[in-house]
Amino acid sequence: MRLKIVQQFPDFEERIDFLFQNDENFRDLCSDYDLCTSMILQRKIAEHKNKAEINEYETLQLILKEDIIKVLQSQT
């Protein structure tokens, strides 16, 4: 999971490493983002695609990504 987050935000690799080691909330946030991303991919390859469900997951993914960025950019 850490590797996926580093791939998304390569400029923050050191900060991600620090937060993964020291911040359970950050790990949970990244886990939620990873799960959401997986759910989107599963829905997109499903035989019967539910566009509304995909849109909901994509909205959630965007919110989680924004939250991750806020944490990465914070100085504390």
mmCIF file of N, CA and C in Angstrom:
data_model
loop_
_atom_site.group_PDB
_atom_site.id
_atom_site.type_symbol
_atom_site.label_atom_id
_atom_site.label_comp_id
_atom_site.label_asym_id
_atom_site.label_seq_id
_atom_site.Cartn_x
_atom_site.Cartn_y
_atom_site.Cartn_z
ATOM 1 N N MET A 1 0.826 -1.195 0.000
ATOM 2 C CA MET A 1 0.000 0.000 0.000
ATOM 3 C C MET A 1 0.872 1.261 0.000
ATOM 4 N N ARG A 2 1.944 1.277 0.799
ATOM 5 C CA ARG A 2 2.812 2.444 0.842
ATOM 6 C C ARG A 2 3.356 2.749 -0.548
ATOM 7 N N LEU A 3 3.734 1.706 -1.264
ATOM 8 C CA LEU A 3 4.290 1.884 -2.605
ATOM 9 C C LEU A 3 3.279 2.543 -3.541
ATOM 10 N N LYS A 4 2.015 2.152 -3.438
ATOM 11 C CA LYS A 4 0.987 2.753 -4.292
ATOM 12 C C LYS A 4 0.832 4.242 -3.999
ATOM 13 N N ILE A 5 0.911 4.611 -2.735
ATOM 14 C CA ILE A 5 0.782 6.020 -2.363
ATOM 15 C C ILE A 5 2.003 6.794 -2.845
ATOM 16 N N VAL A 6 3.181 6.205 -2.720
ATOM 17 C CA VAL A 6 4.399 6.861 -3.217
ATOM 18 C C VAL A 6 4.305 7.042 -4.731
ATOM 19 N N GLN A 7 3.751 6.071 -5.434
ATOM 20 C CA GLN A 7 3.587 6.200 -6.883
ATOM 21 C C GLN A 7 2.644 7.344 -7.229
ATOM 22 N N GLN A 8 1.621 7.551 -6.412
ATOM 23 C CA GLN A 8 0.677 8.647 -6.637
ATOM 24 C C GLN A 8 1.296 10.004 -6.311
ATOM 25 N N PHE A 9 2.167 10.029 -5.297
ATOM 26 C CA PHE A 9 2.741 11.281 -4.807
ATOM 27 C C PHE A 9 4.261 11.137 -4.648
ATOM 28 N N PRO A 10 4.991 10.962 -5.746
ATOM 29 C CA PRO A 10 6.430 10.678 -5.650
ATOM 30 C C PRO A 10 7.248 11.794 -4.998
ATOM 31 N N ASP A 11 6.790 13.020 -5.073
ATOM 32 C CA ASP A 11 7.531 14.129 -4.468
ATOM 33 C C ASP A 11 7.479 14.107 -2.945
ATOM 34 N N PHE A 12 6.632 13.267 -2.390
ATOM 35 C CA PHE A 12 6.443 13.214 -0.941
ATOM 36 C C PHE A 12 6.919 11.894 -0.332
ATOM 37 N N GLU A 13 7.819 11.205 -0.984
ATOM 38 C CA GLU A 13 8.213 9.870 -0.525
ATOM 39 C C GLU A 13 8.725 9.875 0.913
ATOM 40 N N GLU A 14 9.588 10.807 1.257
ATOM 41 C CA GLU A 14 10.112 10.857 2.628
ATOM 42 C C GLU A 14 9.007 11.130 3.633
ATOM 43 N N ARG A 15 8.132 12.042 3.301
ATOM 44 C CA ARG A 15 7.013 12.386 4.193
ATOM 45 C C ARG A 15 6.080 11.183 4.347
ATOM 46 N N ILE A 16 5.831 10.477 3.272
ATOM 47 C CA ILE A 16 4.984 9.285 3.324
ATOM 48 C C ILE A 16 5.614 8.232 4.227
ATOM 49 N N ASP A 17 6.903 8.005 4.075
ATOM 50 C CA ASP A 17 7.599 7.038 4.931
ATOM 51 C C ASP A 17 7.449 7.404 6.402
ATOM 52 N N PHE A 18 7.668 8.676 6.703
ATOM 53 C CA PHE A 18 7.546 9.140 8.087
ATOM 54 C C PHE A 18 6.130 8.912 8.609
ATOM 55 N N LEU A 19 5.146 9.315 7.832
ATOM 56 C CA LEU A 19 3.757 9.199 8.271
ATOM 57 C C LEU A 19 3.322 7.740 8.403
ATOM 58 N N PHE A 20 3.776 6.887 7.512
ATOM 59 C CA PHE A 20 3.430 5.472 7.624
ATOM 60 C C PHE A 20 3.974 4.873 8.911
ATOM 61 N N GLN A 21 5.130 5.334 9.325
ATOM 62 C CA GLN A 21 5.740 4.818 10.547
ATOM 63 C C GLN A 21 5.112 5.401 11.804
ATOM 64 N N ASN A 22 4.578 6.614 11.713
ATOM 65 C CA ASN A 22 4.201 7.341 12.923
ATOM 66 C C ASN A 22 2.745 7.761 13.037
ATOM 67 N N ASP A 23 1.948 7.574 12.019
ATOM 68 C CA ASP A 23 0.597 8.127 12.042
ATOM 69 C C ASP A 23 -0.430 7.079 11.588
ATOM 70 N N GLU A 24 -1.104 6.508 12.562
ATOM 71 C CA GLU A 24 -2.103 5.482 12.255
ATOM 72 C C GLU A 24 -3.243 6.041 11.406
ATOM 73 N N ASN A 25 -3.631 7.277 11.658
ATOM 74 C CA ASN A 25 -4.706 7.895 10.876
ATOM 75 C C ASN A 25 -4.319 8.019 9.405
ATOM 76 N N PHE A 26 -3.056 8.354 9.154
ATOM 77 C CA PHE A 26 -2.589 8.449 7.772
ATOM 78 C C PHE A 26 -2.618 7.074 7.106
ATOM 79 N N ARG A 27 -2.176 6.063 7.823
ATOM 80 C CA ARG A 27 -2.225 4.700 7.270
ATOM 81 C C ARG A 27 -3.661 4.300 6.944
ATOM 82 N N ASP A 28 -4.586 4.637 7.834
ATOM 83 C CA ASP A 28 -5.999 4.325 7.589
ATOM 84 C C ASP A 28 -6.526 5.077 6.368
ATOM 85 N N LEU A 29 -6.147 6.326 6.243
ATOM 86 C CA LEU A 29 -6.564 7.139 5.103
ATOM 87 C C LEU A 29 -6.053 6.525 3.797
ATOM 88 N N CYS A 30 -4.810 6.108 3.798
ATOM 89 C CA CYS A 30 -4.228 5.478 2.610
ATOM 90 C C CYS A 30 -4.893 4.136 2.318
ATOM 91 N N SER A 31 -5.211 3.404 3.356
ATOM 92 C CA SER A 31 -5.902 2.130 3.188
ATOM 93 C C SER A 31 -7.282 2.345 2.568
ATOM 94 N N ASP A 32 -7.996 3.348 3.041
ATOM 95 C CA ASP A 32 -9.310 3.674 2.477
ATOM 96 C C ASP A 32 -9.188 4.075 1.009
ATOM 97 N N TYR A 33 -8.167 4.865 0.691
ATOM 98 C CA TYR A 33 -7.937 5.294 -0.690
ATOM 99 C C TYR A 33 -7.653 4.080 -1.578
ATOM 100 N N ASP A 34 -6.813 3.191 -1.084
ATOM 101 C CA ASP A 34 -6.458 1.988 -1.835
ATOM 102 C C ASP A 34 -7.686 1.103 -2.054
ATOM 103 N N LEU A 35 -8.479 0.921 -1.026
ATOM 104 C CA LEU A 35 -9.698 0.123 -1.139
ATOM 105 C C LEU A 35 -10.676 0.749 -2.133
ATOM 106 N N CYS A 36 -10.832 2.042 -2.052
ATOM 107 C CA CYS A 36 -11.729 2.753 -2.959
ATOM 108 C C CYS A 36 -11.268 2.589 -4.410
ATOM 109 N N THR A 37 -9.975 2.713 -4.635
ATOM 110 C CA THR A 37 -9.414 2.538 -5.974
ATOM 111 C C THR A 37 -9.690 1.128 -6.494
ATOM 112 N N SER A 38 -9.521 0.145 -5.634
ATOM 113 C CA SER A 38 -9.797 -1.244 -6.018
ATOM 114 C C SER A 38 -11.266 -1.449 -6.367
ATOM 115 N N MET A 39 -12.139 -0.842 -5.586
ATOM 116 C CA MET A 39 -13.576 -0.970 -5.840
ATOM 117 C C MET A 39 -13.950 -0.355 -7.194
ATOM 118 N N ILE A 40 -13.331 0.770 -7.518
ATOM 119 C CA ILE A 40 -13.598 1.404 -8.815
ATOM 120 C C ILE A 40 -13.183 0.467 -9.949
ATOM 121 N N LEU A 41 -11.984 -0.091 -9.843
ATOM 122 C CA LEU A 41 -11.502 -0.998 -10.889
ATOM 123 C C LEU A 41 -12.402 -2.220 -11.021
ATOM 124 N N GLN A 42 -12.825 -2.781 -9.898
ATOM 125 C CA GLN A 42 -13.720 -3.940 -9.938
ATOM 126 C C GLN A 42 -15.033 -3.599 -10.631
ATOM 127 N N ARG A 43 -15.572 -2.438 -10.301
ATOM 128 C CA ARG A 43 -16.856 -2.034 -10.892
ATOM 129 C C ARG A 43 -16.720 -1.777 -12.393
ATOM 130 N N LYS A 44 -15.573 -1.233 -12.793
ATOM 131 C CA LYS A 44 -15.385 -0.914 -14.209
ATOM 132 C C LYS A 44 -15.212 -2.156 -15.075
ATOM 133 N N ILE A 45 -14.689 -3.238 -14.500
ATOM 134 C CA ILE A 45 -14.507 -4.458 -15.295
ATOM 135 C C ILE A 45 -15.675 -5.434 -15.136
ATOM 136 N N ALA A 46 -16.606 -5.103 -14.265
ATOM 137 C CA ALA A 46 -17.768 -5.972 -14.042
ATOM 138 C C ALA A 46 -18.621 -6.052 -15.303
ATOM 139 N N GLU A 47 -19.285 -7.174 -15.456
ATOM 140 C CA GLU A 47 -20.141 -7.380 -16.625
ATOM 141 C C GLU A 47 -21.294 -6.375 -16.648
ATOM 142 N N HIS A 48 -21.893 -6.151 -15.501
ATOM 143 C CA HIS A 48 -23.011 -5.207 -15.397
ATOM 144 C C HIS A 48 -22.536 -3.972 -14.639
ATOM 145 N N LYS A 49 -22.088 -2.993 -15.378
ATOM 146 C CA LYS A 49 -21.538 -1.782 -14.773
ATOM 147 C C LYS A 49 -22.659 -0.909 -14.215
ATOM 148 N N ASN A 50 -22.457 -0.434 -13.006
ATOM 149 C CA ASN A 50 -23.397 0.483 -12.376
ATOM 150 C C ASN A 50 -22.729 1.855 -12.339
ATOM 151 N N LYS A 51 -23.071 2.703 -13.305
ATOM 152 C CA LYS A 51 -22.426 4.017 -13.444
ATOM 153 C C LYS A 51 -22.576 4.864 -12.184
ATOM 154 N N ALA A 52 -23.737 4.824 -11.563
ATOM 155 C CA ALA A 52 -23.963 5.633 -10.362
ATOM 156 C C ALA A 52 -23.032 5.196 -9.234
ATOM 157 N N GLU A 53 -22.868 3.891 -9.084
ATOM 158 C CA GLU A 53 -21.979 3.368 -8.045
ATOM 159 C C GLU A 53 -20.529 3.751 -8.339
ATOM 160 N N ILE A 54 -20.128 3.637 -9.589
ATOM 161 C CA ILE A 54 -18.770 4.028 -9.980
ATOM 162 C C ILE A 54 -18.548 5.507 -9.685
ATOM 163 N N ASN A 55 -19.519 6.339 -10.026
ATOM 164 C CA ASN A 55 -19.403 7.778 -9.763
ATOM 165 C C ASN A 55 -19.268 8.068 -8.276
ATOM 166 N N GLU A 56 -20.015 7.342 -7.451
ATOM 167 C CA GLU A 56 -19.919 7.536 -6.001
ATOM 168 C C GLU A 56 -18.519 7.194 -5.500
ATOM 169 N N TYR A 57 -17.983 6.071 -5.963
ATOM 170 C CA TYR A 57 -16.629 5.682 -5.562
ATOM 171 C C TYR A 57 -15.589 6.683 -6.077
ATOM 172 N N GLU A 58 -15.776 7.184 -7.284
ATOM 173 C CA GLU A 58 -14.829 8.164 -7.825
ATOM 174 C C GLU A 58 -14.874 9.469 -7.034
ATOM 175 N N THR A 59 -16.053 9.861 -6.588
ATOM 176 C CA THR A 59 -16.176 11.054 -5.749
ATOM 177 C C THR A 59 -15.473 10.832 -4.416
ATOM 178 N N LEU A 60 -15.699 9.676 -3.820
ATOM 179 C CA LEU A 60 -15.034 9.346 -2.562
ATOM 180 C C LEU A 60 -13.519 9.301 -2.744
ATOM 181 N N GLN A 61 -13.068 8.726 -3.842
ATOM 182 C CA GLN A 61 -11.636 8.650 -4.123
ATOM 183 C C GLN A 61 -11.025 10.050 -4.202
ATOM 184 N N LEU A 62 -11.708 10.963 -4.848
ATOM 185 C CA LEU A 62 -11.221 12.339 -4.960
ATOM 186 C C LEU A 62 -11.127 12.998 -3.582
ATOM 187 N N ILE A 63 -12.124 12.797 -2.751
ATOM 188 C CA ILE A 63 -12.113 13.361 -1.397
ATOM 189 C C ILE A 63 -10.945 12.786 -0.597
ATOM 190 N N LEU A 64 -10.745 11.485 -0.681
ATOM 191 C CA LEU A 64 -9.641 10.846 0.035
ATOM 192 C C LEU A 64 -8.294 11.351 -0.476
ATOM 193 N N LYS A 65 -8.177 11.514 -1.782
ATOM 194 C CA LYS A 65 -6.931 12.027 -2.363
ATOM 195 C C LYS A 65 -6.654 13.438 -1.859
ATOM 196 N N GLU A 66 -7.674 14.272 -1.807
ATOM 197 C CA GLU A 66 -7.506 15.638 -1.290
ATOM 198 C C GLU A 66 -7.090 15.613 0.176
ATOM 199 N N ASP A 67 -7.664 14.702 0.951
ATOM 200 C CA ASP A 67 -7.286 14.575 2.363
ATOM 201 C C ASP A 67 -5.834 14.131 2.508
ATOM 202 N N ILE A 68 -5.408 13.206 1.679
ATOM 203 C CA ILE A 68 -4.013 12.750 1.712
ATOM 204 C C ILE A 68 -3.081 13.907 1.376
ATOM 205 N N ILE A 69 -3.412 14.674 0.367
ATOM 206 C CA ILE A 69 -2.588 15.821 -0.022
ATOM 207 C C ILE A 69 -2.486 16.819 1.126
ATOM 208 N N LYS A 70 -3.588 17.084 1.794
ATOM 209 C CA LYS A 70 -3.562 18.008 2.935
ATOM 210 C C LYS A 70 -2.606 17.520 4.015
ATOM 211 N N VAL A 71 -2.668 16.235 4.320
ATOM 212 C CA VAL A 71 -1.777 15.676 5.344
ATOM 213 C C VAL A 71 -0.327 15.762 4.880
ATOM 214 N N LEU A 72 -0.073 15.424 3.632
ATOM 215 C CA LEU A 72 1.298 15.458 3.118
ATOM 216 C C LEU A 72 1.872 16.871 3.122
ATOM 217 N N GLN A 73 1.037 17.852 2.886
ATOM 218 C CA GLN A 73 1.512 19.234 2.823
ATOM 219 C C GLN A 73 1.573 19.912 4.188
ATOM 220 N N SER A 74 0.962 19.293 5.190
ATOM 221 C CA SER A 74 0.988 19.902 6.526
ATOM 222 C C SER A 74 2.390 19.776 7.119
ATOM 223 N N GLN A 75 2.720 20.692 7.983
ATOM 224 C CA GLN A 75 4.062 20.723 8.572
ATOM 225 C C GLN A 75 4.135 20.028 9.923
ATOM 226 N N THR A 76 3.002 19.578 10.434
ATOM 227 C CA THR A 76 3.019 18.926 11.747
ATOM 228 C C THR A 76 2.808 17.453 11.630
#
